[in-house]
Tab-separated table of C-alpha atoms in Angstrom:
chain	number	residue	atom	x	y	z
A	1	UNK	CA	10.268	-17.676	-6.193
A	2	UNK	CA	13.263	-16.783	-8.304
A	3	UNK	CA	16.438	-16.789	-5.371
A	4	UNK	CA	19.122	-14.748	-7.872
A	5	UNK	CA	21.799	-17.077	-7.216
A	6	UNK	CA	23.863	-15.796	-10.086
A	7	UNK	CA	24.258	-12.544	-8.735
A	8	UNK	CA	27.489	-12.146	-6.830
A	9	UNK	CA	27.890	-10.287	-3.551
A	10	UNK	CA	24.528	-10.419	-2.294
A	11	UNK	CA	24.121	-10.402	1.472
A	12	UNK	CA	20.860	-12.361	2.563
A	13	UNK	CA	18.809	-12.586	5.326
A	14	UNK	CA	16.902	-15.757	5.042
A	15	UNK	CA	15.373	-15.754	1.397
A	16	UNK	CA	15.563	-11.979	1.409
A	17	UNK	CA	18.602	-10.057	-0.742
A	18	UNK	CA	19.144	-7.369	2.237
A	19	UNK	CA	22.140	-5.678	0.569
A	20	UNK	CA	25.319	-5.643	-1.308
A	21	UNK	CA	27.662	-4.450	1.186
A	22	UNK	CA	26.793	-0.781	1.452
A	23	UNK	CA	22.823	0.119	1.815
A	24	UNK	CA	23.464	3.745	1.628
A	25	UNK	CA	25.407	3.932	-1.427
A	26	UNK	CA	22.970	1.328	-2.807
A	27	UNK	CA	20.388	3.199	-1.952
A	28	UNK	CA	21.655	6.538	-3.653
A	29	UNK	CA	22.088	4.328	-6.886
A	30	UNK	CA	18.828	3.117	-6.602
A	31	UNK	CA	16.985	6.469	-6.186
A	32	UNK	CA	18.997	7.971	-9.081
A	33	UNK	CA	17.828	5.246	-11.184
A	34	UNK	CA	21.091	3.370	-11.706
A	35	UNK	CA	20.552	0.332	-9.635
A	36	UNK	CA	18.218	-2.582	-9.828
A	37	UNK	CA	16.998	-4.180	-6.958
A	38	UNK	CA	16.468	-8.307	-6.922
A	39	UNK	CA	13.102	-8.558	-5.281
A	40	UNK	CA	12.851	-12.075	-3.588
A	41	UNK	CA	9.831	-10.967	-1.390
A	42	UNK	CA	7.508	-10.643	-4.119
A	43	UNK	CA	5.416	-13.101	-6.040
A	44	UNK	CA	3.675	-13.075	-9.232
A	45	UNK	CA	0.303	-14.418	-9.766
A	46	UNK	CA	-1.397	-14.678	-13.587
A	47	UNK	CA	-5.047	-14.228	-13.982
A	48	UNK	CA	-6.138	-15.321	-17.378
A	49	UNK	CA	-9.636	-15.573	-19.397
A	50	UNK	CA	-11.652	-13.260	-21.306
A	51	UNK	CA	-13.826	-12.396	-18.056
A	52	UNK	CA	-10.725	-11.195	-16.235
A	53	UNK	CA	-11.084	-7.678	-15.961
A	54	UNK	CA	-14.972	-7.630	-15.370
A	55	UNK	CA	-14.235	-10.378	-12.765
A	56	UNK	CA	-11.676	-8.558	-10.729
A	57	UNK	CA	-13.580	-5.313	-10.839
A	58	UNK	CA	-16.483	-7.060	-9.519
A	59	UNK	CA	-14.497	-8.249	-6.407
A	60	UNK	CA	-11.737	-6.003	-5.547
A	61	UNK	CA	-11.687	-1.963	-4.814
A	62	UNK	CA	-10.120	-1.002	-7.934
A	63	UNK	CA	-11.930	0.089	-11.291
A	64	UNK	CA	-9.937	-2.484	-13.891
A	65	UNK	CA	-12.933	-3.357	-16.192
A	66	UNK	CA	-11.377	-0.855	-18.743
A	67	UNK	CA	-7.802	-1.805	-18.263
A	68	UNK	CA	-5.531	-1.658	-21.964
A	69	UNK	CA	-2.505	-3.625	-22.461
A	70	UNK	CA	0.351	-2.190	-20.569
A	71	UNK	CA	-1.971	-0.282	-18.002
A	72	UNK	CA	-0.877	-0.472	-14.492
A	73	UNK	CA	-2.713	0.200	-10.966
A	74	UNK	CA	-3.249	-1.504	-7.592
A	75	UNK	CA	-5.852	-3.186	-6.184
A	76	UNK	CA	-7.132	-4.311	-2.572
A	77	UNK	CA	-9.378	-6.850	-1.386
A	78	UNK	CA	-11.656	-6.169	1.587
A	79	UNK	CA	-13.493	-8.250	4.045
A	80	UNK	CA	-17.307	-7.405	4.604
A	81	UNK	CA	-16.382	-4.874	7.330
A	82	UNK	CA	-14.000	-3.182	4.928
A	83	UNK	CA	-10.829	-4.440	6.411
A	84	UNK	CA	-7.825	-5.007	4.268
A	85	UNK	CA	-7.380	-8.839	3.572
A	86	UNK	CA	-4.993	-8.797	0.466
A	87	UNK	CA	-2.947	-6.239	-1.918
A	88	UNK	CA	-1.661	-6.413	-5.441
A	89	UNK	CA	-0.361	-4.434	-7.831
A	90	UNK	CA	-1.988	-5.063	-11.367
A	91	UNK	CA	-0.628	-5.095	-14.912
A	92	UNK	CA	-2.675	-5.756	-17.964
A	93	UNK	CA	-1.203	-7.169	-21.120
A	94	UNK	CA	-3.949	-7.542	-23.267
A	95	UNK	CA	-4.255	-11.415	-22.784
A	96	UNK	CA	-3.625	-11.945	-18.839
A	97	UNK	CA	-3.727	-9.750	-15.800
A	98	UNK	CA	-0.620	-10.177	-13.680
A	99	UNK	CA	-0.887	-9.266	-9.979
A	100	UNK	CA	2.399	-8.580	-8.121
A	101	UNK	CA	1.838	-9.564	-4.264
A	102	UNK	CA	4.260	-9.604	-1.337
A	103	UNK	CA	5.318	-13.137	-0.508
A	104	UNK	CA	3.584	-13.680	2.725
A	105	UNK	CA	0.257	-12.883	1.031
A	106	UNK	CA	0.494	-14.461	-2.302
A	107	UNK	CA	-0.376	-17.888	-1.303
A	108	UNK	CA	-3.649	-16.701	0.663
A	109	UNK	CA	-4.536	-14.662	-2.118
A	110	UNK	CA	-4.483	-17.081	-4.929
A	111	UNK	CA	-6.333	-19.482	-2.990
A	112	UNK	CA	-9.114	-16.846	-2.454
A	113	UNK	CA	-9.319	-15.649	-6.114
A	114	UNK	CA	-9.665	-19.444	-7.187
A	115	UNK	CA	-12.673	-20.059	-4.730
A	116	UNK	CA	-14.165	-16.700	-6.320
A	117	UNK	CA	-14.210	-17.885	-10.005
A	118	UNK	CA	-17.299	-20.026	-9.894
A	119	UNK	CA	-18.687	-19.629	-13.459
A	120	UNK	CA	-16.349	-16.965	-14.692
A	121	UNK	CA	-14.373	-17.525	-17.541
A	122	UNK	CA	-10.932	-16.996	-15.673
A	123	UNK	CA	-7.959	-19.134	-14.336
A	124	UNK	CA	-5.618	-17.956	-11.530
A	125	UNK	CA	-2.153	-19.300	-11.546
A	126	UNK	CA	0.528	-18.430	-8.893
A	127	UNK	CA	4.017	-18.216	-10.896
A	128	UNK	CA	6.221	-18.409	-7.807
A	129	UNK	CA	9.472	-18.991	-10.160
A	130	UNK	CA	9.099	-15.583	-12.185
A	131	UNK	CA	12.155	-13.497	-11.151
A	132	UNK	CA	11.087	-9.645	-10.303
A	133	UNK	CA	13.255	-6.881	-10.499
A	134	UNK	CA	12.713	-3.125	-9.165
A	135	UNK	CA	13.895	0.160	-10.182
A	136	UNK	CA	13.359	3.652	-10.512
A	137	UNK	CA	12.184	4.849	-14.351
A	138	UNK	CA	14.200	6.807	-16.377
A	139	UNK	CA	17.560	5.791	-15.701
A	140	UNK	CA	20.431	3.356	-16.641
A	141	UNK	CA	18.720	0.428	-14.605
A	142	UNK	CA	15.546	0.440	-17.026
A	143	UNK	CA	17.563	0.657	-20.162
A	144	UNK	CA	19.752	-2.479	-19.282
A	145	UNK	CA	16.266	-4.541	-18.047
A	146	UNK	CA	14.856	-6.472	-20.886
A	147	UNK	CA	11.096	-7.470	-19.476
A	148	UNK	CA	9.057	-10.905	-20.293
A	149	UNK	CA	6.544	-10.209	-22.765
A	150	UNK	CA	4.664	-13.276	-23.381
A	151	UNK	CA	1.859	-11.652	-24.918
A	152	UNK	CA	3.725	-8.750	-26.691
A	153	UNK	CA	3.550	-6.375	-24.089
A	154	UNK	CA	6.423	-6.049	-21.530
A	155	UNK	CA	5.737	-6.944	-18.244
A	156	UNK	CA	6.837	-3.812	-16.089
A	157	UNK	CA	4.605	-2.704	-13.618
A	158	UNK	CA	4.597	1.085	-12.788
A	159	UNK	CA	3.518	2.039	-9.292
A	160	UNK	CA	0.731	4.243	-9.066
A	161	UNK	CA	1.512	5.835	-5.603
A	162	UNK	CA	3.048	8.813	-7.204
A	163	UNK	CA	-0.143	10.365	-7.955
A	164	UNK	CA	-3.854	10.336	-6.660
A	165	UNK	CA	-5.499	7.872	-9.251
A	166	UNK	CA	-8.880	8.358	-11.302
A	167	UNK	CA	-11.467	7.891	-8.353
A	168	UNK	CA	-9.076	8.177	-5.490
A	169	UNK	CA	-8.771	10.485	-2.870
A	170	UNK	CA	-5.717	11.901	-0.627
A	171	UNK	CA	-6.160	12.818	2.730
A	172	UNK	CA	-2.695	13.880	3.157
A	173	UNK	CA	-1.758	17.459	2.482
A	174	UNK	CA	-1.585	18.387	-1.222
A	175	UNK	CA	1.548	20.260	-1.098
A	176	UNK	CA	4.974	18.793	-0.958
A	177	UNK	CA	3.725	15.094	-1.070
A	178	UNK	CA	7.198	13.193	-0.923
A	179	UNK	CA	5.691	10.518	-3.414
A	180	UNK	CA	5.648	13.120	-6.412
A	181	UNK	CA	9.141	11.546	-7.632
A	182	UNK	CA	8.487	8.009	-6.505
A	183	UNK	CA	8.642	6.538	-10.022
A	184	UNK	CA	9.081	2.906	-8.772
A	185	UNK	CA	8.615	0.109	-11.326
A	186	UNK	CA	8.875	-3.800	-10.869
A	187	UNK	CA	9.628	-5.533	-14.043
A	188	UNK	CA	9.294	-9.365	-14.666
A	189	UNK	CA	12.769	-10.879	-16.140
A	190	UNK	CA	13.152	-14.011	-18.028
A	191	UNK	CA	16.890	-14.673	-16.996
A	192	UNK	CA	17.652	-13.266	-13.754
A	193	UNK	CA	21.315	-14.444	-13.486
A	194	UNK	CA	22.046	-12.467	-16.707
A	195	UNK	CA	21.528	-9.196	-15.244
A	196	UNK	CA	23.989	-6.523	-14.966
A	197	UNK	CA	24.755	-4.363	-11.689
A	198	UNK	CA	25.205	-2.206	-9.968
A	199	UNK	CA	22.595	-3.670	-7.514
A	200	UNK	CA	20.361	-2.538	-4.314
A	201	UNK	CA	19.040	-4.713	-1.541
A	202	UNK	CA	15.743	-4.556	0.188
A	203	UNK	CA	17.117	-2.328	2.742
A	204	UNK	CA	17.710	0.523	0.145
A	205	UNK	CA	14.120	-0.196	-1.742
A	206	UNK	CA	12.447	-0.102	1.840
A	207	UNK	CA	14.075	3.027	2.942
A	208	UNK	CA	12.757	4.867	-0.093
A	209	UNK	CA	9.400	3.451	0.172
A	210	UNK	CA	9.142	4.523	3.877
A	211	UNK	CA	10.423	8.248	2.576
A	212	UNK	CA	7.609	8.187	0.289
A	213	UNK	CA	4.951	7.382	3.023
A	214	UNK	CA	3.958	4.502	0.734
A	215	UNK	CA	1.828	1.326	2.680
A	216	UNK	CA	2.723	-1.907	1.918
A	217	UNK	CA	0.653	-5.127	2.817
A	218	UNK	CA	3.490	-6.804	4.441
A	219	UNK	CA	4.368	-3.878	6.921
A	220	UNK	CA	1.372	-1.411	7.439
A	221	UNK	CA	-1.411	-4.119	7.382
A	222	UNK	CA	-2.768	-5.798	10.359
A	223	UNK	CA	-6.238	-7.160	11.209
A	224	UNK	CA	-7.818	-3.866	11.889
A	225	UNK	CA	-6.422	-1.955	8.921
A	226	UNK	CA	-8.917	-0.088	6.677
A	227	UNK	CA	-7.829	1.513	3.489
A	228	UNK	CA	-8.441	5.358	4.900
A	229	UNK	CA	-5.751	4.809	7.590
A	230	UNK	CA	-2.895	4.448	5.535
A	231	UNK	CA	-3.885	6.896	2.688
A	232	UNK	CA	-4.492	3.831	0.494
A	233	UNK	CA	-7.523	5.295	-1.228
A	234	UNK	CA	-5.286	7.729	-3.417
A	235	UNK	CA	-4.073	4.536	-5.425
A	236	UNK	CA	-5.692	1.264	-4.742
A	237	UNK	CA	-9.354	2.095	-4.082
A	238	UNK	CA	-11.792	3.674	-6.737
A	239	UNK	CA	-14.875	5.574	-5.177
A	240	UNK	CA	-17.236	5.607	-7.658
A	241	UNK	CA	-17.060	2.206	-9.010
A	242	UNK	CA	-19.893	-0.558	-8.579
A	243	UNK	CA	-20.495	-2.407	-5.649
A	244	UNK	CA	-17.598	-4.803	-4.089
A	245	UNK	CA	-17.166	-6.527	-0.584
A	246	UNK	CA	-16.366	-3.939	1.885
A	247	UNK	CA	-17.586	-0.924	-0.013
A	248	UNK	CA	-20.056	0.173	2.519
A	249	UNK	CA	-17.386	0.893	4.990
A	250	UNK	CA	-14.954	2.344	2.541
A	251	UNK	CA	-18.185	4.757	1.605
A	252	UNK	CA	-19.425	5.526	5.234
A	253	UNK	CA	-15.928	6.168	6.802
A	254	UNK	CA	-14.955	8.391	3.556
A	255	UNK	CA	-18.327	10.226	3.641
A	256	UNK	CA	-19.557	10.327	7.211
A	257	UNK	CA	-16.996	9.325	9.633
A	258	UNK	CA	-13.307	9.166	10.521
A	259	UNK	CA	-10.739	6.516	10.392
A	260	UNK	CA	-9.761	5.155	14.012
A	261	UNK	CA	-6.221	5.320	13.352
A	262	UNK	CA	-4.031	7.401	11.109
A	263	UNK	CA	-0.402	6.624	9.558
A	264	UNK	CA	2.275	8.720	10.301
A	265	UNK	CA	5.695	9.398	9.340
A	266	UNK	CA	8.541	9.723	11.945
A	267	UNK	CA	11.904	11.007	12.053
A	268	UNK	CA	13.791	9.314	14.504
A	269	UNK	CA	16.708	10.972	16.770
A	270	UNK	CA	19.666	9.163	15.387
A	271	UNK	CA	22.013	9.990	18.309
A	272	UNK	CA	21.584	6.444	19.756
A	273	UNK	CA	22.801	3.317	17.735
A	274	UNK	CA	19.456	1.454	18.838
A	275	UNK	CA	17.055	1.351	15.973
A	276	UNK	CA	13.086	0.327	16.775
A	277	UNK	CA	11.586	-2.594	15.135
A	278	UNK	CA	8.333	-3.256	13.344
A	279	UNK	CA	5.613	-3.316	16.658
A	280	UNK	CA	7.580	-1.182	18.864
A	281	UNK	CA	5.313	1.014	21.158
A	282	UNK	CA	4.966	4.909	20.001
A	283	UNK	CA	4.284	6.856	23.131
A	284	UNK	CA	2.830	10.269	23.619
A	285	UNK	CA	4.236	10.970	27.409
A	286	UNK	CA	3.140	8.025	29.196
A	287	UNK	CA	0.213	6.753	27.103
A	288	UNK	CA	0.773	4.352	24.095
A	289	UNK	CA	-0.607	5.568	21.277
A	290	UNK	CA	0.587	3.322	18.415
A	291	UNK	CA	3.175	1.201	17.089
A	292	UNK	CA	5.916	1.103	14.479
A	293	UNK	CA	5.329	-0.403	11.188
A	294	UNK	CA	8.189	0.252	8.960
A	295	UNK	CA	11.561	1.449	9.773
A	296	UNK	CA	14.932	2.189	8.018
A	297	UNK	CA	18.035	4.412	7.477
A	298	UNK	CA	17.689	7.005	4.858
A	299	UNK	CA	20.669	8.132	3.005
A	300	UNK	CA	19.672	11.795	3.619
A	301	UNK	CA	16.940	11.990	6.316
A	302	UNK	CA	18.646	9.156	8.649
A	303	UNK	CA	16.569	6.815	10.817
A	304	UNK	CA	12.990	7.352	9.742
A	305	UNK	CA	9.857	5.290	10.172
A	306	UNK	CA	6.035	4.832	9.633
A	307	UNK	CA	3.662	4.404	12.421
A	308	UNK	CA	0.048	3.518	12.939
A	309	UNK	CA	-1.350	5.887	15.407
A	310	UNK	CA	-4.595	6.051	17.189
A	311	UNK	CA	-6.510	8.993	15.495
A	312	UNK	CA	-6.553	10.730	18.706
A	313	UNK	CA	-2.533	10.732	19.022
A	314	UNK	CA	-1.521	14.371	19.547
A	315	UNK	CA	0.307	15.999	16.787
A	316	UNK	CA	4.004	16.712	17.558
A	317	UNK	CA	6.820	15.252	19.202
A	318	UNK	CA	6.459	11.680	20.113
A	319	UNK	CA	8.735	8.805	21.622
A	320	UNK	CA	9.454	5.125	20.467
A	321	UNK	CA	10.220	2.625	22.963
A	322	UNK	CA	12.546	0.046	21.693
A	323	UNK	CA	13.296	-2.383	24.326
A	324	UNK	CA	14.726	-0.239	27.084
A	325	UNK	CA	15.545	2.651	25.104
A	326	UNK	CA	13.447	5.865	24.230
A	327	UNK	CA	13.851	7.146	20.932
A	328	UNK	CA	12.662	10.684	20.455
A	329	UNK	CA	10.418	11.371	16.908
A	330	UNK	CA	9.493	14.216	15.241
A	331	UNK	CA	6.058	13.581	13.633
A	332	UNK	CA	4.819	14.098	10.279
A	333	UNK	CA	1.164	14.111	9.779
A	334	UNK	CA	-0.004	11.685	6.734
A	335	UNK	CA	-3.402	11.021	7.568
A	336	UNK	CA	-5.054	13.812	9.614
A	337	UNK	CA	-7.170	13.093	12.471
A	338	UNK	CA	-10.081	14.762	10.790
A	339	UNK	CA	-9.722	12.676	7.595
A	340	UNK	CA	-12.870	11.477	6.282
A	341	UNK	CA	-16.336	13.195	6.667
A	342	UNK	CA	-16.206	14.596	3.232
A	343	UNK	CA	-19.813	14.590	2.422
A	344	UNK	CA	-21.543	17.830	2.934
A	345	UNK	CA	-24.618	16.728	4.866
A	346	UNK	CA	-26.582	19.230	6.501
A	347	UNK	CA	-26.965	18.911	10.313
A	348	UNK	CA	-30.770	18.695	11.215
A	349	UNK	CA	-32.198	19.830	14.514
A	350	UNK	CA	-32.727	16.919	16.739
A	351	UNK	CA	-36.717	16.634	17.467
A	352	UNK	CA	-35.962	17.301	21.112
A	353	UNK	CA	-34.258	20.370	20.504
A	354	UNK	CA	-37.092	22.111	18.678
A	355	UNK	CA	-38.724	24.754	20.116
A	356	UNK	CA	-42.141	23.673	21.877
A	357	UNK	CA	-45.185	24.363	19.902
A	358	UNK	CA	-49.036	24.677	21.232
A	359	UNK	CA	-50.572	21.582	22.387
A	360	UNK	CA	-52.942	20.727	19.265
A	361	UNK	CA	-55.413	19.645	22.000
A	362	UNK	CA	-55.858	23.253	22.946
A	363	UNK	CA	-55.848	24.732	19.734
A	364	UNK	CA	-59.364	26.127	18.628
């Protein structure tokens, strides 16, 4: 992956550029479109070949067969039981599809795609040295970013999370969704060391993602996750496309059932200096009802988090257990407990409950 070694002032945590000295100021600059965020935790995968779109369409959750040059979307790879295995941003440039993937998922996703090629006219090539930068569209950061264009189309992925995508469905309440202004974009740049600041680190980018209720593979996905639980159908699943692995579960839960868990946003009590960590338990009274998936300090809202809760977790005040510290948390419902069951299926009276008729043996 690109390391952005030429950028001065970066504070690193391992390979991650966490911040540049003041995460809250960086966050404001990033949100306003002024700052660029070097993304050392994302990897690029190129899918080339004349069958690339129809092939991806047949094995993933998204309808991509008719993408045009410059189009962006998002896809999931599901297992046969409909659980999320991989996730990727998708950008078509007319000659290749470019997948933007969380670093921890990139190697496994590339290997799975390569195994699925068979006789399709497709090649799958990881591009680990590609430099990726994030920004919010329409500001100074975008104007000073020159994206690579190997096939004549600038490689800038526009996150589809801001709106419900064609074929998608939103479980969260329609009014006031915080993603409405989430114009997050990721560009592939040829010369990372020539980028001009101001810059923002991963702490700033993550806080804005969490505030927009935006799920991410590296944080919200575990070995039980299905798309409905994180409201991911709004951007990454096409409910009316052809068959793909896991489709039966997607359709069954959406039309007839309810997801067993639900993502919620938490506004945390900031009076204590202790912040929870991903994996910390969420409590309703004495009962554990879920766990933290993502946490950050927002420049306006203070400490915030996303949490995966049991469907039966109560709506209202919760508590997060961070070590020995209990932190009060106000809950914002993202996926309601009654999500799913969208099909208007008439309920038939069971045979055992029908009125008893005359025994035909006694009929005259």
